[in-house]
Coordinates of C-alpha atoms in Angstrom, one line a residue:
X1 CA 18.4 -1.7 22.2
X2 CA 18.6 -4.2 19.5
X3 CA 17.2 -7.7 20.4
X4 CA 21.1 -9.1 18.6
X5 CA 23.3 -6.7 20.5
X6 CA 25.3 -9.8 21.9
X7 CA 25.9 -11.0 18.8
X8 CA 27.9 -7.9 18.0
X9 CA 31.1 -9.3 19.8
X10 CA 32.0 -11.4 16.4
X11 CA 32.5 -10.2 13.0
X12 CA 30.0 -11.6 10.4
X13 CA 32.7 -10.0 7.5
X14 CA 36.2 -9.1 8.0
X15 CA 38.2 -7.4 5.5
X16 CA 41.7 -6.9 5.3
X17 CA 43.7 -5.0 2.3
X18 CA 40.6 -5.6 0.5
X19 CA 41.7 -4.0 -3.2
X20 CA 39.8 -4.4 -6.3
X21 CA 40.4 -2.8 -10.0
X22 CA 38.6 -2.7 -13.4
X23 CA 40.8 -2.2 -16.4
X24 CA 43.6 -0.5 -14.8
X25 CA 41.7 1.9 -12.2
X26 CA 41.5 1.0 -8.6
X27 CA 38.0 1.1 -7.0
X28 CA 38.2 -0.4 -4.0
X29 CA 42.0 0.5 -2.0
X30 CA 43.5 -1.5 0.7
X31 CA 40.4 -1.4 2.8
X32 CA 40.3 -2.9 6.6
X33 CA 37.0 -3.4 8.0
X34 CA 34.4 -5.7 10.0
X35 CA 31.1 -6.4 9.6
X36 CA 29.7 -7.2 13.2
X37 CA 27.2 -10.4 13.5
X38 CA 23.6 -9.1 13.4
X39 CA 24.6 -5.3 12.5
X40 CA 22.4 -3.3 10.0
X41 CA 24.8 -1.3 8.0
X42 CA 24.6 1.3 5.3
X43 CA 27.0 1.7 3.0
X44 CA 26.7 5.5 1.0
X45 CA 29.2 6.7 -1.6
X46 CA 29.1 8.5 -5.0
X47 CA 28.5 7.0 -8.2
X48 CA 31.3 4.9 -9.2
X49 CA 32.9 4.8 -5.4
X50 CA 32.8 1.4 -5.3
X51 CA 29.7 0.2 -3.0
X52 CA 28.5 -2.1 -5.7
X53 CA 32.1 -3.5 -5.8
X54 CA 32.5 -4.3 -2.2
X55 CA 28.8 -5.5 -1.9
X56 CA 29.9 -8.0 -5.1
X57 CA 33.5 -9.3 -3.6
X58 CA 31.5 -9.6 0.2
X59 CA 28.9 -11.9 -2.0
X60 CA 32.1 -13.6 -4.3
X61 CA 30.0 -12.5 -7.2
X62 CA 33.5 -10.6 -8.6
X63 CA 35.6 -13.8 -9.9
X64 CA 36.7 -12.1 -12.8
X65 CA 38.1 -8.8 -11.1
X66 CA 41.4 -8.3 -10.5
X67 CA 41.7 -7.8 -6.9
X68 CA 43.5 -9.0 -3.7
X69 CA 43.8 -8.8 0.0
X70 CA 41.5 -11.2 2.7
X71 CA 37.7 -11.7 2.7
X72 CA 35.9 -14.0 5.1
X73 CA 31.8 -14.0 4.9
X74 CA 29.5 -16.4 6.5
X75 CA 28.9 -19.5 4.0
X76 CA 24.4 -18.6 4.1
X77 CA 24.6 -15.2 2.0
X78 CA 21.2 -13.9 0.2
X79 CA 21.5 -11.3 -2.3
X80 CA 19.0 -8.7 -2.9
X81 CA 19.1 -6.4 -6.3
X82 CA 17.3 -3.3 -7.1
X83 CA 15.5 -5.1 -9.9
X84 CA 13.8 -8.2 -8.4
X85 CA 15.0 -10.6 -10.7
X86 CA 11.9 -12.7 -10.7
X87 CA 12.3 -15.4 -13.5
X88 CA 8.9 -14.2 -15.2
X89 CA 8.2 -17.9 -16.8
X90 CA 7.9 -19.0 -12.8
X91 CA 4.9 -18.4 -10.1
X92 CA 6.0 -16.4 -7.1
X93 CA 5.7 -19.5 -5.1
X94 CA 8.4 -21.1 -7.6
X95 CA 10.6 -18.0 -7.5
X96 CA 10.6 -18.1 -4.0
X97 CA 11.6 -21.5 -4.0
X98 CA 14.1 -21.7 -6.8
X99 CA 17.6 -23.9 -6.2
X100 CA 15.9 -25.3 -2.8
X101 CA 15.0 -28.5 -2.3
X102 CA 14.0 -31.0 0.4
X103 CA 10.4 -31.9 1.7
X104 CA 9.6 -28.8 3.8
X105 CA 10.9 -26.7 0.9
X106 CA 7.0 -25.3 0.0
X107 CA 6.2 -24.8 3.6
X108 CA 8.8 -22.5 3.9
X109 CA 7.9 -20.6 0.9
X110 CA 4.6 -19.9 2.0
X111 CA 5.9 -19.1 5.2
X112 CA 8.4 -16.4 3.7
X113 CA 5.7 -14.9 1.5
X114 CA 3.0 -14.8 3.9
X115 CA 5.9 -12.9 6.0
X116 CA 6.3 -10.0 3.7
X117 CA 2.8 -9.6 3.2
X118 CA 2.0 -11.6 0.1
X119 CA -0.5 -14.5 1.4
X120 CA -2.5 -15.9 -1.6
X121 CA -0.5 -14.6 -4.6
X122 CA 2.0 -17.9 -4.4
X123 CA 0.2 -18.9 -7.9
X124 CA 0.7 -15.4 -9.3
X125 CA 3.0 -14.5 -12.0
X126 CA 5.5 -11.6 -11.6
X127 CA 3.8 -9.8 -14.4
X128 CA 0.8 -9.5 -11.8
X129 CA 2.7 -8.3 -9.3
X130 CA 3.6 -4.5 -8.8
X131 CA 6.9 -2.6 -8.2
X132 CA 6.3 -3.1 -4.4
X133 CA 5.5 -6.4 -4.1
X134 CA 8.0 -7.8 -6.5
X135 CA 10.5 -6.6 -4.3
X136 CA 8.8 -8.5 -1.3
X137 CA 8.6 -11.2 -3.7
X138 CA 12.6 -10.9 -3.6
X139 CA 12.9 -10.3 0.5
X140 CA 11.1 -13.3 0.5
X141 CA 13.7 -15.4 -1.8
X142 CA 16.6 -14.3 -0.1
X143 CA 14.4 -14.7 3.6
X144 CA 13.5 -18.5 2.7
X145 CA 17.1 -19.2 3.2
X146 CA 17.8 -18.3 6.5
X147 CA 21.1 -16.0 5.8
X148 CA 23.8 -14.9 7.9
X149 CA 24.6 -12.4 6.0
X150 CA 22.0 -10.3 3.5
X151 CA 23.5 -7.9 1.2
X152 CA 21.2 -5.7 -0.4
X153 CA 22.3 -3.4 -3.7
X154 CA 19.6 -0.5 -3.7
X155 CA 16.8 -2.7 -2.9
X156 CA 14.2 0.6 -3.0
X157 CA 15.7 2.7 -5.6
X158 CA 13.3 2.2 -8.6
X159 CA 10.0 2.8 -5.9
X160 CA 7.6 5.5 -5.2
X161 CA 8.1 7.5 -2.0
X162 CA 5.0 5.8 -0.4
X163 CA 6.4 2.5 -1.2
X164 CA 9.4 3.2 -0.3
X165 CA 8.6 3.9 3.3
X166 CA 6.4 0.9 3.8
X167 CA 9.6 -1.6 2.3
X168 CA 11.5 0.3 4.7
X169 CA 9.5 -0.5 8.0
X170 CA 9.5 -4.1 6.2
X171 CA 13.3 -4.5 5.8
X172 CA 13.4 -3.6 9.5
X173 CA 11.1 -5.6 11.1
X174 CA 12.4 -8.9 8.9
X175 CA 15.6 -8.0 10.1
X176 CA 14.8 -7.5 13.8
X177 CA 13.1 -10.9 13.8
X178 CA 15.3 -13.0 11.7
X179 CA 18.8 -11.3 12.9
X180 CA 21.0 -11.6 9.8
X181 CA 23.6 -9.3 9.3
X182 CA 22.7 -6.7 6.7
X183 CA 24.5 -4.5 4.4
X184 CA 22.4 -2.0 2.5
X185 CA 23.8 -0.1 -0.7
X186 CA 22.2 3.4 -0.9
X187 CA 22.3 7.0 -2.8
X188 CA 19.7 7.9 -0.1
X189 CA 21.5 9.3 2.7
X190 CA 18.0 10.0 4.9
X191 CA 17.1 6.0 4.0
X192 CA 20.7 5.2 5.7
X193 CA 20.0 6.8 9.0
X194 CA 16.1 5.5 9.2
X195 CA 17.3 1.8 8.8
X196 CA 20.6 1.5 10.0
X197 CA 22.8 1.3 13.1
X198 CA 25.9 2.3 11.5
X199 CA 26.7 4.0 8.0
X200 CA 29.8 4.1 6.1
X201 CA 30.9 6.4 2.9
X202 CA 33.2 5.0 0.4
X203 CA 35.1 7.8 -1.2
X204 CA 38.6 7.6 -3.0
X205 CA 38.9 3.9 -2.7
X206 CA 38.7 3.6 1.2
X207 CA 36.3 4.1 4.1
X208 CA 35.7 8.5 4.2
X209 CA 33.6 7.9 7.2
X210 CA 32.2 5.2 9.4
X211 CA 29.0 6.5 11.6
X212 CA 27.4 5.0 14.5
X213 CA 24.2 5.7 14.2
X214 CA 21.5 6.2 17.7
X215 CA 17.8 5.8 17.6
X216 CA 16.3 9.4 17.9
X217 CA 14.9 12.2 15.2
X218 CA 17.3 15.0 17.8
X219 CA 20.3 13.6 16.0
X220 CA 19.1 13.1 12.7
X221 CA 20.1 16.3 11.4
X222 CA 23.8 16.0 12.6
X223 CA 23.9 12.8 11.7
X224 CA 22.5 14.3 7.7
X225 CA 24.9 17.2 8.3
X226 CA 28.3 14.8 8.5
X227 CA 26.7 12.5 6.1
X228 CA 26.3 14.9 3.0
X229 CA 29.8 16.9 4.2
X230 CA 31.4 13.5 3.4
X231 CA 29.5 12.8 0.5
X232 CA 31.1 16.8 -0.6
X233 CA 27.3 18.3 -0.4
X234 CA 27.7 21.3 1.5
X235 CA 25.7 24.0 -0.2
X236 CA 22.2 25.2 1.4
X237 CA 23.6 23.6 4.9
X238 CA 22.5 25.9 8.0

């Protein structure tokens, strides 16, 4: 069981008649949902479905989209991109670091960095850095500021297999100790089942599916099965 699961009585995010549209089309349709405190949740959907959307109105990065309906998010949100964004005139340390302020402010950096397994490269630059730790570079940013809520957009998607599956067992254990809510935006559908207790598919504006997901490989195929059915893979299926 998940050291949070109390938290799970109160919604981190709540979303009612959430709609959102770009130059006439509508992405995102009248949706209803909530985000429990502390919940790990996947979000899966085609291109163009409109994860990206909803992770962007969820962070009120979408000012200029037409859209309406109710959104109500915790106020400490942390954003994490598939492209680190590491300001490449900046040491990690300062990266880490950058908009905070206040006396402990470098204590914490270090702190965050030595969490995600980057102890002594605080002075590098992010052209020293690889692939891999640039995005640790980036947990550690978003980490420093203790969110409520972190929303991440494809945090993995430009890695190798091998470090894929280590930022994985990362993600997890950063977010068993620190308890934010998280809301992961994925193409991977075996990624959304390894990290996350529930997994939704956007399809045709709405929510196609929403999938509680149990710890244990016995359901992993079923749970892969009604994953890729909503997605509309079928083919080579047993």
């Amino acid at each position: 069981m998940a050291p949070h699961t109390e938290q799970l009585t109160r919604p981190a995010v709540q979303l009612r008649g959430l709609t959102r549209s770009f130059e006439g089309r509508t992405v995102l349709d009248g949706i209803d949902l909530d985000l429990p405190a502390g919940q790990f949740t996947a979000l899966l959907g085609h291109s163009g479905s409109g994860k990206s959307t909803l992770l962007r109105a969820i962070a009120g990065l979408d000012h200029k989209v037409v859209g309406s309906g109710q959104l109500t998010a915790p106020e400490k949100v942390s954003v994490v991109f598939q492209d680190s964004r590491l300001l490449p005139w900046r040491r990690v340390l300062d990266n880490v670091l950058l908009g905070l302020d206040g006396k402990d402010a470098e204590q914490k950096g270090r702190a965050a960095l030595a969490e995600v397994g980057l102890a002594g490269r605080e002075r590098a630059w992010p052209s020293e850095l690889s692939g891999g730790e640039a995005q640790r570079a980036a947990l550690a940013r978003s980490l420093v500021r203790e969110p409520e809520l972190l929303l991440a957009d494809e945090p993995f998607g430009a890695l190798d297999a091998l470090t894929r599956i280590k930022m994985h067992a990362l993600l997890q254990e950063l977010w068993r100790r620190h308890q934010p809510s998280v809301l992961l935006v994925t193409h991977d559908v075996d990624e959304a089942i390894v990290l996350a207790e529930r997994v939704l598919v956007l399809d045709a504006g709405g929510v196609a599916l929403d999938l509680a997901i149990e710890r244990g490989a016995a359901a992993r195929g079923e749970y892969r099965e009604r994953l890729l059915a909503a997605l509309g893979v079928t083919e080579g299926l047993e």
